mmCIF file of C-alpha atoms in Angstrom:
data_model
loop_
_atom_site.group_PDB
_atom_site.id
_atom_site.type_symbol
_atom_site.label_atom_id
_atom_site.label_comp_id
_atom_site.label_asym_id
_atom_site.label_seq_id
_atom_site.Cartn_x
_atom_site.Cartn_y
_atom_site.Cartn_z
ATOM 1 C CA UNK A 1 -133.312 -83.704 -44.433
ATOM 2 C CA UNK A 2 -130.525 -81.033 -43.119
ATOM 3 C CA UNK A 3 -128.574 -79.598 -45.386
ATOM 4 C CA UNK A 4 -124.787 -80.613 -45.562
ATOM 5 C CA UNK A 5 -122.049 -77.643 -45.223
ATOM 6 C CA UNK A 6 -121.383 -78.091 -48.908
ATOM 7 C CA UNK A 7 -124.636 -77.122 -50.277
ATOM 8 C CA UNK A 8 -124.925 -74.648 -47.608
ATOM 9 C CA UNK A 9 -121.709 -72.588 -49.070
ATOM 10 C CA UNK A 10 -122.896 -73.496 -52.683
ATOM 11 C CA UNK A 11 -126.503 -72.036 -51.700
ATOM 12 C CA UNK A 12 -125.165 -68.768 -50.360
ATOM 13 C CA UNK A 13 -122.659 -68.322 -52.824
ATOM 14 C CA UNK A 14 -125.319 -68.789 -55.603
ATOM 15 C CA UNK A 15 -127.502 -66.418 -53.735
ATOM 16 C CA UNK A 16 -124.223 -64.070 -53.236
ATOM 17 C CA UNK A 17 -123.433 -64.341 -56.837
ATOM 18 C CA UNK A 18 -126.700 -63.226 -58.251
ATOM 19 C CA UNK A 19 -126.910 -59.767 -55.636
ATOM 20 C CA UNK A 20 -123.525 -58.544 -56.590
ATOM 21 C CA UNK A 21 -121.686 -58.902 -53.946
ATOM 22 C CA UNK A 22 -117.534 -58.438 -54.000
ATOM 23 C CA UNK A 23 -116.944 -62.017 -52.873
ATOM 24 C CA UNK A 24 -119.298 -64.199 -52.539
ATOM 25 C CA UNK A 25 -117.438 -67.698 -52.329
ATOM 26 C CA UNK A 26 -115.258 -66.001 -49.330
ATOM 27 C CA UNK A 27 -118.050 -64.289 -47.406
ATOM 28 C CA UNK A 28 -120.384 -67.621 -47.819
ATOM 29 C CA UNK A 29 -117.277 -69.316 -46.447
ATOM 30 C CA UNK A 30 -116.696 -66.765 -43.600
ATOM 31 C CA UNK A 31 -120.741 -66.371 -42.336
ATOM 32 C CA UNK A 32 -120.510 -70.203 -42.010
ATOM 33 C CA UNK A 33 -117.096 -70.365 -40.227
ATOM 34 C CA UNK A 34 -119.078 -68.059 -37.928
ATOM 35 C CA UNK A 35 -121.768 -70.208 -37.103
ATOM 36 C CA UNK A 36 -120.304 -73.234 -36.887
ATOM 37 C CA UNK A 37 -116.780 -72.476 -35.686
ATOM 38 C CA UNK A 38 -115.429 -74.312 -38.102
ATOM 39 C CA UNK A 39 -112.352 -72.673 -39.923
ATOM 40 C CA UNK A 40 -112.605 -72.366 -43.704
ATOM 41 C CA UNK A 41 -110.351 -75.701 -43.910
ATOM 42 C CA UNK A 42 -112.407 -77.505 -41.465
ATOM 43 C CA UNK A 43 -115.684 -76.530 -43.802
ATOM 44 C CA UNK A 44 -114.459 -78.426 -46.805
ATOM 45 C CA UNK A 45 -113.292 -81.159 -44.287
ATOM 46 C CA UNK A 46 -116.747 -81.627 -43.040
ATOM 47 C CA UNK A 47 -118.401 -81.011 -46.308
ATOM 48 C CA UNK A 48 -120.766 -83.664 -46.002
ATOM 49 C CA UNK A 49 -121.915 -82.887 -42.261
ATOM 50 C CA UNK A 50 -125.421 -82.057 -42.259
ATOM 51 C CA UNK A 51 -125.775 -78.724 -40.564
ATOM 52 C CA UNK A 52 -128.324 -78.688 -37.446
ATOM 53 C CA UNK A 53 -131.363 -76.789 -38.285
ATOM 54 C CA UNK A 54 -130.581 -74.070 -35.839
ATOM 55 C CA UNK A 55 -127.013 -73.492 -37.361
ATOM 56 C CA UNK A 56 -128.926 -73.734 -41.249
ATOM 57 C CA UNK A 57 -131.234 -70.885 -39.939
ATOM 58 C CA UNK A 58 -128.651 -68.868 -38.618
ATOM 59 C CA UNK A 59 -126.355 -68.879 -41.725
ATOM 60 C CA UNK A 60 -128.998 -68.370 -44.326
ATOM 61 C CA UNK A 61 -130.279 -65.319 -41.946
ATOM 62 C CA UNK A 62 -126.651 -63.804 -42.423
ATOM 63 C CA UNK A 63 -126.209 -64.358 -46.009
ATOM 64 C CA UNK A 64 -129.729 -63.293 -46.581
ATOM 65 C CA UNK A 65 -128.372 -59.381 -44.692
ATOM 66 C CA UNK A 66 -125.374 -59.433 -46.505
ATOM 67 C CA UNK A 67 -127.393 -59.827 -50.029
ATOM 68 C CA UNK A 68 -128.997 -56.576 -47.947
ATOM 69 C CA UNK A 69 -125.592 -54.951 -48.271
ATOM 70 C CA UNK A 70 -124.710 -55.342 -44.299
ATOM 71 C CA UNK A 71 -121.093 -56.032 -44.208
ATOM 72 C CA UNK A 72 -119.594 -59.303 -43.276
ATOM 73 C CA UNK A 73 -117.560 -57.466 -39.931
ATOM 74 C CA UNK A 74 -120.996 -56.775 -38.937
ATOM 75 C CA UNK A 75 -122.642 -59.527 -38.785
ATOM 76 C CA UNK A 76 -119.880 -61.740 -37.617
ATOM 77 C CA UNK A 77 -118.886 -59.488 -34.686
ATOM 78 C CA UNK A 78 -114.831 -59.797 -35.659
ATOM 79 C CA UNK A 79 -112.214 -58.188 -38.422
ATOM 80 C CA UNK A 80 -108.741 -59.127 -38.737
ATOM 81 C CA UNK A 81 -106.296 -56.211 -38.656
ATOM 82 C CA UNK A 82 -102.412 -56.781 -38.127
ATOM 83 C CA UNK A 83 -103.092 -60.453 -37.857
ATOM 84 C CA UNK A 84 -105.047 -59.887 -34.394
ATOM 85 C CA UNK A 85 -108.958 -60.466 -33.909
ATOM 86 C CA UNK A 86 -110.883 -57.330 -33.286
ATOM 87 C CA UNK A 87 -114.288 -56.964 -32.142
ATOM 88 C CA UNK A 88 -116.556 -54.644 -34.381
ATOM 89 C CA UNK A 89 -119.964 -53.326 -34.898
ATOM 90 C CA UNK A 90 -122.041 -50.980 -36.443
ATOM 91 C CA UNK A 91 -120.599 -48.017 -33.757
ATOM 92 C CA UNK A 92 -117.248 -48.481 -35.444
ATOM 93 C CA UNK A 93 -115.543 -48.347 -38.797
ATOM 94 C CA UNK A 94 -114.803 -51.715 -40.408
ATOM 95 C CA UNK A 95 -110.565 -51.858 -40.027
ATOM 96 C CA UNK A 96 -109.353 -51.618 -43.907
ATOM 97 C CA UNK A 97 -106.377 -53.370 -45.017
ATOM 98 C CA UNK A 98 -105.148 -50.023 -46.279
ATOM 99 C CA UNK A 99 -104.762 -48.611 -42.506
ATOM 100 C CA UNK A 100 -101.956 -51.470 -41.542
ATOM 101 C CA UNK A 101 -99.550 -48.792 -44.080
ATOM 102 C CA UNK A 102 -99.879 -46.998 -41.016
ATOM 103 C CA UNK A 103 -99.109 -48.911 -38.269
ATOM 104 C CA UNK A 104 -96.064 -50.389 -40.318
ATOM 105 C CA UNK A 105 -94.806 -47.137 -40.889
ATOM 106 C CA UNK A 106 -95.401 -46.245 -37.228
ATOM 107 C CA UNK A 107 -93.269 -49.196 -36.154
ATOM 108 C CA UNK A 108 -90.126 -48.302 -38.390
ATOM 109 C CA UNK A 109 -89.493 -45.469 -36.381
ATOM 110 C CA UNK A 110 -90.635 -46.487 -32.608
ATOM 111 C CA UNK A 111 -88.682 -47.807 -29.479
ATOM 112 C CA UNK A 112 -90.474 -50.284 -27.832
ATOM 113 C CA UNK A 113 -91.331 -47.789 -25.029
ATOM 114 C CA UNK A 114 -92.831 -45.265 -27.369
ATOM 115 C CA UNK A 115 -95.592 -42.776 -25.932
ATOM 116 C CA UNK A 116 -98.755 -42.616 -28.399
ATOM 117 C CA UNK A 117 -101.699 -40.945 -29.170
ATOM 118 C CA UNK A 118 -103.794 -42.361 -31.283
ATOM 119 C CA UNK A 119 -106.667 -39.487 -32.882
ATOM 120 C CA UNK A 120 -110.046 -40.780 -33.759
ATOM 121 C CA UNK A 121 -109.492 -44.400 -32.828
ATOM 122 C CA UNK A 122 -112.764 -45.971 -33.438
ATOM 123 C CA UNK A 123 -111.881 -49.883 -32.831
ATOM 124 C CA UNK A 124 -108.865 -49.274 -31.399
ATOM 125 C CA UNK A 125 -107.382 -51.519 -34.204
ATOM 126 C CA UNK A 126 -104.584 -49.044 -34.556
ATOM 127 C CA UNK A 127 -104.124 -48.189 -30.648
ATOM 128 C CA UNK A 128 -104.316 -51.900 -29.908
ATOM 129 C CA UNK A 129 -101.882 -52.875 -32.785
ATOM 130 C CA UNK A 130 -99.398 -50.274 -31.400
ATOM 131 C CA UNK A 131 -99.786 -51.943 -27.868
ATOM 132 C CA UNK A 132 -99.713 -55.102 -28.814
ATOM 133 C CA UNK A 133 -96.007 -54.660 -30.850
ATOM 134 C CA UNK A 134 -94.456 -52.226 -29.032
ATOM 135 C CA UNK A 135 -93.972 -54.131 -25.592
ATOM 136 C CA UNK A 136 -93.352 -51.172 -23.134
ATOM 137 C CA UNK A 137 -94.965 -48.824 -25.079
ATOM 138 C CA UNK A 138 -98.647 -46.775 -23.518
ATOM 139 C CA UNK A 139 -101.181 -45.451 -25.998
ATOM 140 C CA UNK A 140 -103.787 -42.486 -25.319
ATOM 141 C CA UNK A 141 -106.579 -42.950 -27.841
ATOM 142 C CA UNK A 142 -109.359 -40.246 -28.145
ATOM 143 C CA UNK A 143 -112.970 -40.536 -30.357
ATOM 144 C CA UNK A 144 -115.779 -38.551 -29.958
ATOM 145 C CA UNK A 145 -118.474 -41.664 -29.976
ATOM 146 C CA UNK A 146 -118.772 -43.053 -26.170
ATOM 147 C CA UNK A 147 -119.781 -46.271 -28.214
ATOM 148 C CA UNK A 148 -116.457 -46.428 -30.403
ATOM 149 C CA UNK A 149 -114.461 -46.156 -26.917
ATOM 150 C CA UNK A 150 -116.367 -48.882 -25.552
ATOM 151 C CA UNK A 151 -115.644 -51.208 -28.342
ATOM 152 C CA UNK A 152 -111.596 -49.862 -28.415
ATOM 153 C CA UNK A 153 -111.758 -50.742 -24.684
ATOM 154 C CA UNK A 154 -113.115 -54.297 -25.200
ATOM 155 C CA UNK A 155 -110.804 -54.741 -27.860
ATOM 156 C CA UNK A 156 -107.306 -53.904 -25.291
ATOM 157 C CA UNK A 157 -108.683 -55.652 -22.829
ATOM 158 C CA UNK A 158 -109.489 -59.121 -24.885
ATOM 159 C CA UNK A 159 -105.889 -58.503 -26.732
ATOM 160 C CA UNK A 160 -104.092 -58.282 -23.428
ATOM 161 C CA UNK A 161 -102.948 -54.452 -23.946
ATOM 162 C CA UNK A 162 -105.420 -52.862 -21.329
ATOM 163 C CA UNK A 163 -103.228 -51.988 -18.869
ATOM 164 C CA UNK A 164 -101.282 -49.461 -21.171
ATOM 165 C CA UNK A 165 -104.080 -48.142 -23.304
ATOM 166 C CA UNK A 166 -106.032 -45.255 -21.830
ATOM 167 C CA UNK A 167 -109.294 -44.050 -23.542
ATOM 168 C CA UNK A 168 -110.310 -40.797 -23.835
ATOM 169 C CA UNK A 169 -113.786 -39.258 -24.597
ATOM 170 C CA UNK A 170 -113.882 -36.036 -26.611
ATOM 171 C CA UNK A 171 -112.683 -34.152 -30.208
ATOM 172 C CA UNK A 172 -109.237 -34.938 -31.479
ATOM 173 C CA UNK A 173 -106.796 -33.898 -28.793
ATOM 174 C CA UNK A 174 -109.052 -31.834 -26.817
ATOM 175 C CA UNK A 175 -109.490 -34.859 -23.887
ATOM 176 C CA UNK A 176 -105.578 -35.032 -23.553
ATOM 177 C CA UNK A 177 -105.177 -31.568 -22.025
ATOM 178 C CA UNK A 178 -103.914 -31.545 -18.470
ATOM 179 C CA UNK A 179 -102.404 -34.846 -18.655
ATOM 180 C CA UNK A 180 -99.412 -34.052 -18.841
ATOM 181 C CA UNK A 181 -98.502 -35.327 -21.727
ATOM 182 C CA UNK A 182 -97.136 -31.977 -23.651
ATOM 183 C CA UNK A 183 -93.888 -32.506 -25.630
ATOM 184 C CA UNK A 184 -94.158 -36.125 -24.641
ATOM 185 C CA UNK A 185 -95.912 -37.899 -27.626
ATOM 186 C CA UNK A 186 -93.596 -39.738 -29.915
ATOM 187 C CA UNK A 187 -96.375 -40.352 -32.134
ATOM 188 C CA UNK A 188 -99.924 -39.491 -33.139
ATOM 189 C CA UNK A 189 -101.707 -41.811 -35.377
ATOM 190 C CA UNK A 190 -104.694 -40.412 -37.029
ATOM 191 C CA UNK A 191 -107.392 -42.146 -39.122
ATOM 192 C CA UNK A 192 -109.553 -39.509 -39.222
ATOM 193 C CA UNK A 193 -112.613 -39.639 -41.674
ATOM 194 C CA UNK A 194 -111.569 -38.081 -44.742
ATOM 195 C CA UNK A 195 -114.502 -38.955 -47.165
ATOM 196 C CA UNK A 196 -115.517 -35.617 -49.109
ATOM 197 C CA UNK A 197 -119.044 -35.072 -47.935
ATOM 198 C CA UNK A 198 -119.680 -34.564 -51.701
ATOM 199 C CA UNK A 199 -118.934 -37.895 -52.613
ATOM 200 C CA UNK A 200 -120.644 -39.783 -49.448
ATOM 201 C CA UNK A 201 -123.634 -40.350 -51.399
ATOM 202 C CA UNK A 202 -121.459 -41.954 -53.966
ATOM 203 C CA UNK A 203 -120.208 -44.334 -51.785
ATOM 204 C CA UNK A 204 -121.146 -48.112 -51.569
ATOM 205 C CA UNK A 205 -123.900 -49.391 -50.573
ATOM 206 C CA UNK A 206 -122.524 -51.372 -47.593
ATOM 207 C CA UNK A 207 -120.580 -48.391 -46.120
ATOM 208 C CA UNK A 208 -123.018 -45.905 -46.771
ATOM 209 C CA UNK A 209 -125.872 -47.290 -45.640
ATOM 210 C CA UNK A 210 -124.540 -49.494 -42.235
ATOM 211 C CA UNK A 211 -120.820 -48.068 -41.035
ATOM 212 C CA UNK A 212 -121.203 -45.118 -38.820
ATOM 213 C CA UNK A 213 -121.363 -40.941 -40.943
ATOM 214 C CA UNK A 214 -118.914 -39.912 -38.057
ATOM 215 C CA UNK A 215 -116.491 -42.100 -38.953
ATOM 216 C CA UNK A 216 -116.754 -41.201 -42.861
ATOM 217 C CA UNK A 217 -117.249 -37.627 -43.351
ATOM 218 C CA UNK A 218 -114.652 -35.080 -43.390
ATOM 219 C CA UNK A 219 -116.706 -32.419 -44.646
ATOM 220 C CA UNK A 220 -116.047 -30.530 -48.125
ATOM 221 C CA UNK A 221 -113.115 -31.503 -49.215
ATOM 222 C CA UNK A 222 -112.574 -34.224 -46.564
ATOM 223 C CA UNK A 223 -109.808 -32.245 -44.884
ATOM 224 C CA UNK A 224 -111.477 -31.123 -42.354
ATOM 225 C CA UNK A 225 -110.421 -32.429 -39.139
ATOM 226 C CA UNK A 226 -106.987 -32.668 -40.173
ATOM 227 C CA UNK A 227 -107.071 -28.775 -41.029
ATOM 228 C CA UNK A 228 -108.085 -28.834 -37.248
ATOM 229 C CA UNK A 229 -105.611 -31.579 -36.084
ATOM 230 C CA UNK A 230 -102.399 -30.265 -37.678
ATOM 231 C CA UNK A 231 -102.167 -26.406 -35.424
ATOM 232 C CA UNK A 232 -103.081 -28.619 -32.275
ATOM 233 C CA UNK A 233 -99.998 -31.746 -33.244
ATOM 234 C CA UNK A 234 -97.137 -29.893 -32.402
ATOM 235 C CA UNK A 235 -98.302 -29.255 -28.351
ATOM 236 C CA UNK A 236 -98.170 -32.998 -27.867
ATOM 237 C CA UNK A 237 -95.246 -33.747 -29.997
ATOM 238 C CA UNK A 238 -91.542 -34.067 -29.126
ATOM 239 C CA UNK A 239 -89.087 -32.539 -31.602
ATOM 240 C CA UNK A 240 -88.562 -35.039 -33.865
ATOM 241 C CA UNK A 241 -91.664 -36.714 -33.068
ATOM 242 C CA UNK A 242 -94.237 -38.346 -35.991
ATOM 243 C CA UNK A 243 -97.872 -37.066 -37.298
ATOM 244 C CA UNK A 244 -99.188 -40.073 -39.757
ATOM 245 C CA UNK A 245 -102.863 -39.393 -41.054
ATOM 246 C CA UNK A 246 -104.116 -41.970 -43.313
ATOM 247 C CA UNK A 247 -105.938 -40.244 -46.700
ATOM 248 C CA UNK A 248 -108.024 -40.558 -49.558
ATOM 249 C CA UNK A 249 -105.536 -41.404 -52.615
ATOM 250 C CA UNK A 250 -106.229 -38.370 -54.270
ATOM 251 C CA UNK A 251 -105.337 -35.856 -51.162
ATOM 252 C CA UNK A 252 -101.397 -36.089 -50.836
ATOM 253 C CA UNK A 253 -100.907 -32.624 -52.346
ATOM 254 C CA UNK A 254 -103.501 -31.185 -50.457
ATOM 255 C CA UNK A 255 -102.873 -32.518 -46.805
ATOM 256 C CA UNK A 256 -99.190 -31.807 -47.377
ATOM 257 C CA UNK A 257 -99.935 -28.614 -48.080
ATOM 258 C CA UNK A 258 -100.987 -27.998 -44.813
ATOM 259 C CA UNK A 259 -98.064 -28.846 -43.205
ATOM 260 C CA UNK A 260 -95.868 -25.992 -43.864
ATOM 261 C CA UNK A 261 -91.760 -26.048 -43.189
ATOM 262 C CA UNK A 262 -89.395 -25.786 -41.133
ATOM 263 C CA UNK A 263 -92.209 -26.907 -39.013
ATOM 264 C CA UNK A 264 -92.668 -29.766 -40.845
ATOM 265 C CA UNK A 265 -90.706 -32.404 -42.848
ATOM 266 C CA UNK A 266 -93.138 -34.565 -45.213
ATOM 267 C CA UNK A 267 -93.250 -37.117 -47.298
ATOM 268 C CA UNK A 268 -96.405 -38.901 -48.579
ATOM 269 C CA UNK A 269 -96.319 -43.004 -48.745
ATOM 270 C CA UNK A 270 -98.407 -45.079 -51.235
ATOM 271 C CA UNK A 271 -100.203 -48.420 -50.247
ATOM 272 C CA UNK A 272 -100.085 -51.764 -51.965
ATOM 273 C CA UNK A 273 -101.877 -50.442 -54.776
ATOM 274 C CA UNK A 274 -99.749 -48.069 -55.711
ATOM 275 C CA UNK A 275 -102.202 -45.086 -54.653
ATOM 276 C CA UNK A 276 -101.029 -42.033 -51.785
ATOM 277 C CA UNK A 277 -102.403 -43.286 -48.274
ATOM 278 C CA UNK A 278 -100.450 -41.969 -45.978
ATOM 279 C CA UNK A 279 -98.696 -38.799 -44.808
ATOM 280 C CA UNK A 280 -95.579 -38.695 -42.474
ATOM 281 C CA UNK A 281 -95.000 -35.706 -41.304
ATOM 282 C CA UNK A 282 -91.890 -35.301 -38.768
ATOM 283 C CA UNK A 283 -92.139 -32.188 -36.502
ATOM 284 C CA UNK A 284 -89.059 -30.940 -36.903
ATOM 285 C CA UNK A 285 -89.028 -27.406 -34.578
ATOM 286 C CA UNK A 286 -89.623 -27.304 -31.430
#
């Protein structure tokens, strides 16, 4: 006999449980939303359908990767970020909570018609968030994965932003050169990996071993690219125009360091837990 979608999630949680992982009562609940469509609510309405054997096979084939460490984005194709559904995969970085600082921040201080660039942008989650908020405003988004650009291009064209997104193959702001868009940019976002590459090997298991080394490592120190970004900013930017770069919670000092005045003005802004996250810097000469 089939089993129902309670002992399905009571199953996979068990099996969850006893591997380790972070969550398992939400990610049981979220693989099976997956593969039945149901929403969470709708599983515990329908707790005593019996599952058809296909959909049974399927879910215990996901839960059985994620007791393999494979994270749930992965292997259910989606990620909320902003409160919009983005399309993700192993070419890509899994959007963190953390990174919506940064497109909060960004929003404080943009007109709806605000000219972006958006630096490494992976999913496009924060290119497409921008888009998607600021009406009028176009986004330039660069990353130096073809397969990243594909996914950020899927991603503005599902969420109705294609038009006014333009996608850009090639290292930091290298691909914008020529366009025209000198002194234009009232903004460039930057998510850049930041992970010292001698901690990587101390990182989890799930985003060591499955989410993309060129999205994670920002060689010793994990400044690099920024150290790289920073001299290249101010070409793009208009006086009074904004640099954020998201960080590692322990590189405030360090990044802001970088960013030397009158050039710059900076503060550094702390996420929900309290911890540095993000640097605003406001080019301040032109």
């Amino acid at each position: 006999m089939n089993t129902t979608i309670g002992q399905a999630l009571n199953q996979a949680r068990q099996q969850l449980k006893e591997k380790g992982t972070g969550s398992p009562a939400l990610d049981a609940e979220v693989l099976l939303s997956s593969v039945t469509g149901l929403d969470r609510a709708g599983l515990y309405r329908e707790w005593e359908r019996r599952l058809p054997r296909k959909e049974e096979a399927r879910f215990f084939e996901l839960v059985r990767r994620r007791r393999l460490g494979e994270p749930v984005a992965y292997l259910t194709g989606h990620k909320e970020f902003m409160g919009l559904d983005f399309t993700v995969g192993p070419s890509v970085l899994v959007p963190r909570p953390e990174t919506e600082l940064l497109v909060e921040t960004a929003l404080e201080g943009l007109s709806t018609s605000a000219k972006i660039i958006d630096v490494g942008t992976g999913s496009g989650a924060i290119a497409v968030s921008l888009a998607t908020f600021l009406a009028g405003a176009v986004v330039y988004a660069t990353d130096r994965s073809p397969e990243a650009l594909h996914v950020a291009r899927l991603n503005a064209a599902r969420l109705g932003v294609g038009e006014r997104c333009f996608f850009c193959h090639g290292d930091l702001l290298e691909p914008l050169s020529g366009l025209g868009l000198e002194g234009q940019a009232d903004l460039i976002a930057a998510n850049l990996p930041y992970i010292a590459r001698e901690e990587y090997p101390r990182l989890p298991e799930e985003v060591r071993l499955y989410e993309p080394p060129l999205a994670l490592d920002g060689g010793a120190g994990g400044l690099d690219l920024y150290r790289r970004l920073i001299p290249a900013a101010p070409e793009f930017l208009k006086k009074g125009g904004f640099l954020l770069m998201e960080i590692g919670y322990r590189q405030g000092q360090a990044l802001s360091a970088l960013l030397s005045a009158p050039v710059w003005k900076v503060t550094v802004r702390k996420d929900l837990a309290g911890l540095d996250r993000l640097v605003v810097a406001r080019y301040a000469q032109s």
